[in-house]
XYZ file of C-alpha atoms in Angstrom:
543
model
C 11.958 36.750 -6.915
C 12.802 33.467 -4.934
C 11.618 33.723 -1.448
C 13.238 30.457 -0.173
C 14.800 27.130 -1.080
C 12.966 23.917 -0.586
C 15.116 21.347 1.202
C 14.766 18.552 3.887
C 11.732 17.268 2.176
C 11.118 13.486 1.555
C 11.235 11.987 -1.978
C 7.976 10.470 -3.163
C 7.317 6.916 -2.215
C 6.976 5.617 -5.688
C 8.805 3.042 -7.992
C 9.071 0.377 -5.118
C 7.668 -3.177 -4.744
C 4.701 -3.321 -2.294
C 5.256 -7.208 -2.130
C 8.771 -6.784 -0.916
C 7.573 -7.751 2.488
C 9.302 -10.676 4.234
C 6.318 -11.641 6.354
C 4.082 -11.799 3.201
C 6.627 -13.835 1.019
C 7.589 -16.238 3.716
C 3.877 -16.955 4.416
C 3.279 -17.320 0.632
C 5.728 -20.238 0.533
C 4.711 -21.602 3.896
C 0.965 -21.737 3.147
C 1.596 -23.607 -0.186
C 1.575 -20.882 -2.860
C 5.350 -20.344 -3.345
C 4.639 -21.027 -7.076
C 2.864 -17.615 -7.196
C 5.906 -15.564 -6.038
C 6.813 -14.151 -9.339
C 3.137 -13.162 -9.928
C 2.883 -11.526 -6.674
C 6.148 -9.582 -7.077
C 5.110 -8.480 -10.537
C 1.888 -7.040 -9.105
C 3.835 -5.394 -6.302
C 6.104 -3.610 -8.710
C 3.074 -2.499 -10.668
C 1.225 -1.212 -7.424
C 4.344 0.768 -6.396
C 4.588 2.821 -9.858
C 3.566 6.415 -9.906
C 0.920 5.524 -12.458
C -0.908 3.104 -10.317
C -0.712 5.464 -7.228
C -2.103 8.159 -9.288
C -5.040 6.035 -10.467
C -5.900 5.519 -6.836
C -5.738 9.129 -6.072
C -7.883 10.059 -9.119
C -10.514 7.456 -8.479
C -11.011 9.090 -5.005
C -10.768 12.715 -6.289
C -13.537 12.045 -8.763
C -16.217 9.863 -6.914
C -18.979 8.011 -8.709
C -22.166 9.768 -9.732
C -25.720 8.275 -9.805
C -27.829 8.655 -12.828
C -31.233 7.529 -11.902
C -32.867 8.626 -15.387
C -31.728 9.294 -18.824
C -32.403 12.576 -20.574
C -35.777 11.309 -21.826
C -36.961 10.424 -18.291
C -36.473 6.589 -18.568
C -35.314 4.923 -15.323
C -31.791 3.669 -15.836
C -30.168 3.427 -12.345
C -26.619 3.597 -13.438
C -23.518 4.735 -11.794
C -20.743 6.512 -13.564
C -17.163 6.080 -12.547
C -13.978 7.872 -13.364
C -11.597 6.123 -15.885
C -9.095 5.424 -13.107
C -11.661 3.254 -11.248
C -11.901 1.091 -14.393
C -8.312 0.871 -14.742
C -7.938 -0.365 -11.176
C -10.699 -2.883 -11.629
C -9.232 -4.081 -14.827
C -5.918 -4.852 -13.142
C -7.522 -6.417 -10.206
C -9.722 -8.774 -12.132
C -7.090 -9.494 -14.714
C -4.758 -10.713 -11.939
C -7.486 -12.865 -10.409
C -8.030 -10.895 -7.174
C -11.764 -11.578 -7.474
C -13.271 -15.036 -7.715
C -10.670 -16.602 -9.940
C -9.268 -19.005 -7.277
C -12.442 -20.941 -7.225
C -11.590 -22.173 -10.805
C -8.049 -22.878 -9.938
C -7.208 -26.421 -8.852
C -3.659 -25.566 -7.838
C -2.823 -25.915 -4.016
C -2.448 -22.476 -2.565
C -4.710 -20.709 -5.060
C -6.582 -18.973 -2.347
C -3.289 -18.001 -0.635
C -1.870 -16.540 -3.809
C -5.132 -14.504 -4.249
C -4.840 -13.214 -0.648
C -1.173 -12.193 -1.178
C -2.305 -10.240 -4.455
C -5.158 -8.615 -2.648
C -2.744 -7.512 0.113
C -0.226 -6.336 -2.520
C -2.508 -4.271 -4.815
C -3.307 -1.551 -2.263
C -3.553 1.545 -4.528
C -7.180 2.182 -3.590
C -9.399 0.468 -0.899
C -12.698 1.283 -2.763
C -12.396 -0.850 -5.581
C -11.431 -3.786 -3.451
C -15.208 -3.975 -2.291
C -16.664 -5.446 -5.499
C -13.555 -7.632 -5.943
C -13.969 -9.000 -2.423
C -17.656 -9.610 -2.660
C -17.244 -11.394 -6.171
C -14.783 -13.690 -4.402
C -16.972 -14.335 -1.389
C -20.084 -14.960 -3.502
C -19.197 -18.169 -5.024
C -19.526 -20.604 -2.090
C -22.991 -19.253 -1.194
C -24.098 -19.428 -4.789
C -23.109 -23.046 -4.901
C -26.135 -23.713 -2.558
C -28.078 -23.374 -5.866
C -26.167 -25.720 -8.293
C -28.093 -24.633 -11.372
C -27.450 -21.003 -10.818
C -23.740 -21.723 -9.970
C -23.415 -23.620 -13.184
C -24.708 -20.623 -15.195
C -22.883 -17.767 -13.406
C -19.719 -19.115 -11.750
C -17.659 -19.408 -14.866
C -18.402 -15.708 -15.572
C -17.686 -14.785 -11.938
C -14.283 -16.570 -12.202
C -13.318 -15.095 -15.548
C -10.388 -12.724 -15.529
C -12.003 -10.237 -17.914
C -13.450 -6.987 -16.477
C -16.513 -6.234 -18.510
C -18.275 -3.051 -17.174
C -21.919 -2.240 -18.093
C -25.457 -3.271 -17.558
C -26.238 -6.165 -19.988
C -27.790 -9.499 -19.739
C -25.342 -11.581 -17.813
C -25.125 -14.423 -20.387
C -23.780 -11.854 -23.019
C -20.863 -10.553 -20.784
C -17.345 -11.897 -20.684
C -17.077 -11.563 -16.941
C -19.346 -10.788 -14.010
C -19.125 -9.151 -10.596
C -21.196 -9.971 -7.547
C -22.409 -7.896 -4.590
C -24.108 -8.574 -1.268
C -27.265 -6.714 -0.053
C -28.306 -7.552 3.473
C -28.934 -4.801 5.850
C -32.053 -2.687 6.312
C -32.971 0.562 8.028
C -34.536 -1.147 11.199
C -32.018 -3.906 11.677
C -28.455 -3.368 10.587
C -26.564 -6.503 11.654
C -29.854 -8.061 12.933
C -30.773 -9.276 9.506
C -33.636 -11.391 11.030
C -35.514 -8.223 11.482
C -35.481 -7.673 7.643
C -38.872 -6.891 6.131
C -38.252 -7.096 2.408
C -40.851 -9.636 1.197
C -40.322 -12.483 -1.364
C -43.337 -13.816 -3.199
C -42.960 -17.160 -5.051
C -44.056 -17.404 -8.735
C -45.267 -20.383 -10.719
C -41.961 -20.439 -12.665
C -39.883 -20.891 -9.615
C -38.725 -17.433 -9.323
C -39.632 -14.813 -6.752
C -40.663 -11.202 -6.702
C -39.069 -8.921 -4.060
C -40.424 -5.788 -2.554
C -38.627 -3.808 0.097
C -35.434 -1.971 0.650
C -31.829 -2.217 1.605
C -30.084 0.394 3.708
C -26.442 -0.400 2.562
C -25.618 -1.901 -0.784
C -22.037 -1.413 -1.898
C -21.064 -1.309 -5.554
C -24.456 -1.176 -6.998
C -23.155 -1.657 -10.542
C -22.233 -5.252 -10.012
C -24.032 -7.750 -12.193
C -25.456 -9.883 -9.488
C -26.401 -9.581 -5.791
C -27.018 -11.984 -2.940
C -29.758 -10.700 -0.799
C -31.924 -11.677 2.110
C -35.802 -11.585 2.078
C -38.733 -12.941 3.971
C -40.240 -15.914 1.928
C -43.186 -17.931 3.130
C -40.884 -20.179 4.807
C -38.727 -17.504 6.580
C -35.611 -15.489 5.940
C -34.133 -16.782 2.632
C -31.249 -15.989 0.411
C -31.870 -14.957 -3.060
C -29.873 -14.114 -6.300
C -30.878 -10.752 -7.847
C -29.341 -9.763 -11.270
C -29.286 -6.140 -12.281
C -30.375 -7.136 -15.814
C -32.677 -10.017 -16.587
C -31.848 -12.768 -19.110
C -34.071 -11.021 -21.690
C -31.967 -7.898 -21.370
C -34.478 -5.835 -19.529
C -33.640 -3.934 -16.422
C -34.612 -5.606 -13.151
C -36.497 -3.129 -10.930
C -33.794 -2.652 -8.362
C -34.040 1.007 -7.781
C -30.958 3.022 -6.679
C -32.325 5.655 -4.254
C -29.120 7.517 -3.391
C -25.450 7.002 -3.012
C -24.164 7.185 0.505
C -22.057 10.140 1.710
C -19.766 8.004 3.925
C -16.599 7.937 5.815
C -13.720 6.249 4.102
C -12.868 5.984 0.336
C -14.745 8.056 -1.996
C -14.078 5.907 -5.027
C -16.638 3.063 -4.296
C -20.380 3.615 -4.729
C -22.439 2.599 -1.720
C -26.097 2.867 -2.101
C -29.667 2.622 -0.708
C -31.863 0.626 -2.923
C -35.619 -0.455 -3.376
C -36.823 -3.643 -4.838
C -40.054 -2.829 -6.708
C -41.132 -6.400 -7.766
C -37.547 -7.278 -8.502
C -37.119 -10.805 -10.077
C -34.938 -13.158 -7.856
C -34.029 -16.777 -7.673
C -33.710 -18.737 -4.406
C -30.223 -19.806 -3.238
C -30.644 -22.622 -0.619
C -33.750 -23.559 1.283
C -36.420 -21.240 2.398
C -35.808 -20.180 6.009
C -32.101 -20.897 5.908
C -31.036 -17.569 4.505
C -28.464 -16.790 7.125
C -26.888 -20.154 7.053
C -26.677 -19.868 3.261
C -25.240 -16.401 3.155
C -22.735 -16.990 5.997
C -20.270 -18.631 3.665
C -20.119 -15.238 1.869
C -19.926 -13.342 5.122
C -17.019 -15.455 6.435
C -15.050 -14.891 3.277
C -15.540 -11.156 3.365
C -14.307 -11.356 6.930
C -11.025 -12.719 5.513
C -10.716 -9.829 3.152
C -11.437 -7.461 6.067
C -8.391 -8.847 7.723
C -6.326 -8.704 4.526
C -7.419 -5.060 3.933
C -6.626 -4.069 7.521
C -3.239 -5.711 7.468
C -2.449 -4.060 3.984
C -3.581 -0.766 5.446
C -1.226 -1.206 8.335
C 1.682 -2.064 6.067
C 1.053 0.945 3.917
C 0.990 3.270 6.876
C 4.099 1.652 8.192
C 5.962 1.957 4.872
C 5.019 5.567 4.629
C 6.065 6.311 8.107
C 9.449 4.480 7.868
C 10.134 6.110 4.432
C 9.533 9.580 5.898
C 11.728 8.976 8.927
C 14.517 7.598 6.740
C 14.627 10.889 4.719
C 13.519 13.647 7.013
C 15.997 15.333 9.430
C 15.126 17.154 12.776
C 17.314 18.411 15.437
C 20.446 17.430 13.586
C 19.544 13.776 12.886
C 17.310 11.780 10.686
C 14.102 10.931 12.453
C 14.900 7.219 11.842
C 18.013 7.571 14.014
C 16.338 9.163 17.010
C 15.574 6.732 19.905
C 12.091 7.518 20.559
C 11.014 7.588 16.830
C 12.671 4.170 16.453
C 10.473 2.938 19.299
C 7.351 4.134 17.433
C 8.416 2.701 14.103
C 9.452 -0.608 15.560
C 6.125 -0.866 17.507
C 4.222 -0.050 14.239
C 6.148 -2.697 12.510
C 5.522 -5.343 15.206
C 1.798 -4.773 14.840
C 1.891 -4.933 11.114
C 3.889 -8.065 10.906
C 1.605 -9.793 13.388
C -1.417 -8.811 11.292
C 0.278 -10.153 8.104
C 1.384 -13.450 9.685
C -2.074 -14.070 10.859
C -3.663 -13.006 7.599
C -1.598 -15.428 5.617
C -2.426 -18.361 8.059
C -6.050 -17.562 7.694
C -5.547 -17.635 3.827
C -4.009 -21.019 4.127
C -6.742 -22.324 6.150
C -9.313 -21.031 3.749
C -7.411 -22.820 0.890
C -7.227 -26.120 2.827
C -10.800 -25.766 3.991
C -11.969 -25.356 0.333
C -10.202 -28.606 -0.477
C -12.241 -30.584 2.331
C -9.716 -30.453 5.212
C -12.095 -30.749 8.296
C -9.570 -29.666 10.822
C -8.721 -26.492 8.920
C -12.363 -25.710 8.510
C -12.764 -26.010 12.165
C -9.846 -23.657 12.748
C -11.010 -21.248 10.096
C -14.401 -21.080 11.807
C -12.901 -19.424 14.901
C -9.797 -17.908 13.641
C -11.522 -15.826 10.957
C -13.904 -14.272 13.579
C -10.983 -13.780 15.984
C -8.717 -12.261 13.410
C -11.548 -10.084 11.920
C -12.193 -8.610 15.477
C -8.719 -7.993 16.499
C -6.817 -6.914 13.402
C -9.580 -4.525 12.275
C -9.719 -3.064 15.699
C -5.996 -2.350 15.702
C -5.909 -0.524 12.360
C -7.406 2.941 13.231
C -4.873 3.499 16.029
C -2.121 2.275 13.960
C -3.158 4.652 11.002
C -3.330 7.426 13.325
C 0.174 6.972 14.758
C 1.622 6.343 11.223
C 0.264 9.671 10.186
C 1.716 11.393 13.220
C 5.068 10.114 12.247
C 4.826 12.594 9.220
C 3.532 15.454 11.334
C 2.007 18.233 9.345
C 3.214 16.586 6.133
C 0.959 13.705 6.922
C -2.099 15.793 7.814
C -2.441 17.206 4.227
C -4.393 15.263 1.592
C -1.482 14.972 -0.885
C 0.372 12.635 1.593
C -2.350 9.951 1.168
C -2.297 9.491 4.870
C -5.760 11.142 5.536
C -7.315 8.757 2.894
C -5.778 5.696 4.797
C -6.889 7.113 8.086
C -10.390 7.655 7.073
C -10.666 4.112 5.718
C -9.264 2.515 8.828
C -12.508 2.208 10.809
C -14.415 0.460 7.986
C -13.172 -3.104 8.235
C -14.294 -3.387 11.800
C -17.739 -2.379 11.015
C -18.210 -4.365 7.747
C -19.679 -7.835 7.802
C -20.209 -7.683 11.639
C -18.994 -4.992 13.929
C -16.758 -5.808 16.919
C -19.567 -6.988 19.224
C -20.988 -9.312 16.436
C -17.565 -10.853 15.723
C -16.764 -11.372 19.418
C -20.134 -12.868 20.100
C -19.684 -15.153 17.143
C -16.560 -16.482 18.509
C -18.368 -17.575 21.659
C -21.105 -18.980 19.638
C -18.585 -21.149 17.781
C -16.863 -22.225 20.928
C -20.144 -23.228 22.705
C -21.630 -25.015 19.687
C -18.695 -26.738 18.018
C -16.151 -28.471 20.364
C -13.982 -29.202 17.369
C -13.500 -25.563 16.801
C -11.693 -24.958 20.182
C -9.720 -28.183 19.740
C -8.536 -26.968 16.363
C -7.424 -23.612 17.897
C -5.626 -25.202 20.744
C -3.839 -27.475 18.423
C -2.606 -24.565 16.310
C -1.368 -22.602 19.374
C 0.201 -25.840 20.897
C 2.604 -25.965 17.976
C 4.549 -23.333 19.598
C 4.451 -24.698 23.117
C 7.705 -24.393 25.025
C 9.246 -21.932 22.612
C 8.656 -18.818 24.827
C 7.706 -18.725 28.325
C 5.682 -15.547 27.931
C 3.578 -17.095 25.212
C 3.126 -20.256 27.438
C 1.816 -18.004 30.305
C -0.488 -16.118 28.035
C -1.941 -19.551 26.810
C -2.622 -20.497 30.376
C -4.410 -17.347 31.063
C -6.618 -17.506 27.989
C -7.524 -21.133 28.897
C -8.512 -19.844 32.478
C -10.683 -17.152 30.953
C -12.547 -19.753 28.693
C -12.898 -22.118 31.613
C -14.885 -19.458 33.680
C -18.375 -19.269 32.455
C -19.310 -16.341 34.576
C -20.259 -13.192 32.740
C -18.612 -14.779 29.542
C -20.793 -12.584 27.169
C -19.805 -9.476 29.089
C -16.068 -10.414 28.821
C -16.367 -11.493 25.160
C -14.133 -8.755 23.787
C -11.426 -9.399 26.341
C -11.471 -13.115 25.818
C -11.260 -12.693 21.897
C -8.503 -10.230 22.394
C -6.547 -12.825 24.372
C -7.219 -15.585 21.742
C -5.989 -13.202 18.993
C -2.759 -12.296 20.823
C -1.855 -15.892 21.689
C -2.546 -17.027 18.044
C -0.438 -14.119 16.660
C 2.399 -14.811 19.243
C 2.354 -18.520 18.320
C 2.615 -17.677 14.730
C 5.311 -15.141 15.096
C 7.421 -17.448 17.530
C 7.248 -20.184 14.976
C 7.589 -18.264 11.703
C 8.489 -14.604 12.293
C 11.733 -12.885 12.575
C 13.245 -13.431 16.141
C 13.367 -9.573 16.836
C 9.712 -9.200 15.967
C 8.631 -12.336 17.802
C 10.533 -11.210 20.915
C 9.214 -7.656 20.839
C 5.630 -8.960 20.370
C 5.883 -11.368 23.259
C 7.467 -8.899 25.674
C 4.910 -6.186 24.899
C 1.614 -7.769 23.768
C 1.863 -10.862 25.983
C 4.062 -10.058 29.020
C 2.590 -6.617 29.314
C 5.925 -4.591 29.043
C 4.208 -1.980 27.034
C 2.404 1.183 27.577
C -1.094 2.125 26.120
C 0.183 4.077 23.020
C 2.548 2.893 20.212
C 6.195 3.705 20.770
C 6.365 2.167 24.376
C 8.344 -1.056 23.577
C 10.888 -2.035 26.200
C 14.583 -1.070 25.937
C 15.846 -4.540 25.130
C 14.071 -4.897 21.704
C 16.327 -5.052 18.516
C 15.007 -1.934 16.984
C 17.403 -1.924 14.106
C 16.430 -5.352 12.791
C 12.652 -4.489 12.986
C 12.932 -1.128 11.415
C 15.166 -2.493 8.481
C 12.334 -4.906 7.616
C 9.881 -2.122 7.533
C 11.694 0.466 5.473
C 10.830 0.419 1.661
C 13.620 0.033 -0.841
C 13.090 2.305 -3.784
C 14.092 1.203 -7.402
C 17.523 2.562 -8.256
């Protein structure tokens, strides 16, 4: 017996191109990687397939399992993953989302990689080892001999899972292991001890409270050497094929994705090699931290885009009170507001990727700009994601609250990027530190924003306000979040005025800069071109 007919349900959001994003593609060309457009679009079409989306779901439905010992009682410290995890990793590495740009001499290689990382958003968890492998290379170069041995394998586009001697593998992945129970972000409080050996290696004894992706091949870690806090390279397997005593204590039961393994570890006389000088560990590993900040911005921007697409797709197909949701004025305001936030994040993300690419090629001005803009972007874009994810989920109502929609997974992931590699306070204070210690940093930021001078009176007024805030030294640390927020908004506004769709730029300046906006999403002023903004945000399914 049939009790009812199912109708007015939204078709699945599958078989679409996740790279069909005007802000992304325009930025790809503008930042010097137009040559990668076909590669990015191909990956976008793959990411939008039902198969890829299902791999992301399965990787989270079947989380990794820690095996500390084998059946005979031997210590093995291995983590088992679902086959879908390996498929996601194989695709990411094969398309160069990890460290591949460091071996690519083409202008825009890092921009292309950023666009791919943004596009391949089937699962956030596997992005962690991908991101850390990308970020590890500049830090590793502080030890040229180690870089010569491991960098070619870190940049290889072959995913070769399993614990074996690094030199016997076709590709390697790298992780980072910094925080300890007593310190968290205050890594100078670390207690792990590093004892030098006659052969030039060190032995580490201590713990790490949060080590993500413990099945990576290599880890950069911090420990206290005789000369102070120092950066070290720790392989999971030693050159002779024996296991390095890096003990996995447990996997974290954490908020966010379930697909990635995050662990607590103990070093029990683990063999390590020094990277950089003794006592300069923070300065050495900061190269890695800064690049993981870039990926935090990319991940947050990608998450916003996914939430926006899901909400816009639902509103375009769901009817309520006699009309499609997308045709109802208040829902149009919400969708347009979400779209403005998303596009502002994407435009900034692509500019940061361009700065990273040019900095890697020796551009001093872009290096100075990157120094402040990465911290500003990390603070602001990551802070904006959780509220954006919650509002996008609400657009689906009860349909978005159930796990099958994918929106709860997106929402649970949204707080992570603001915490990772420096919480909001750490990022905000780092901006102040850069401004105080490096005059060229502020000059580079001001020069970037000045490129939009005179284009919008609301932007010009906001620039004057932030300059006044910077000129006032009173309680600057207390006001750090507000100042960094202002810096982020004028930078996003300048980029949108110069490069964004006119409707998006106008809505951003009216709401975010001129204050014609409420405290929640969906409070844009009446004069906004809602149709133009929403059309850009609505996914086009394959025929």
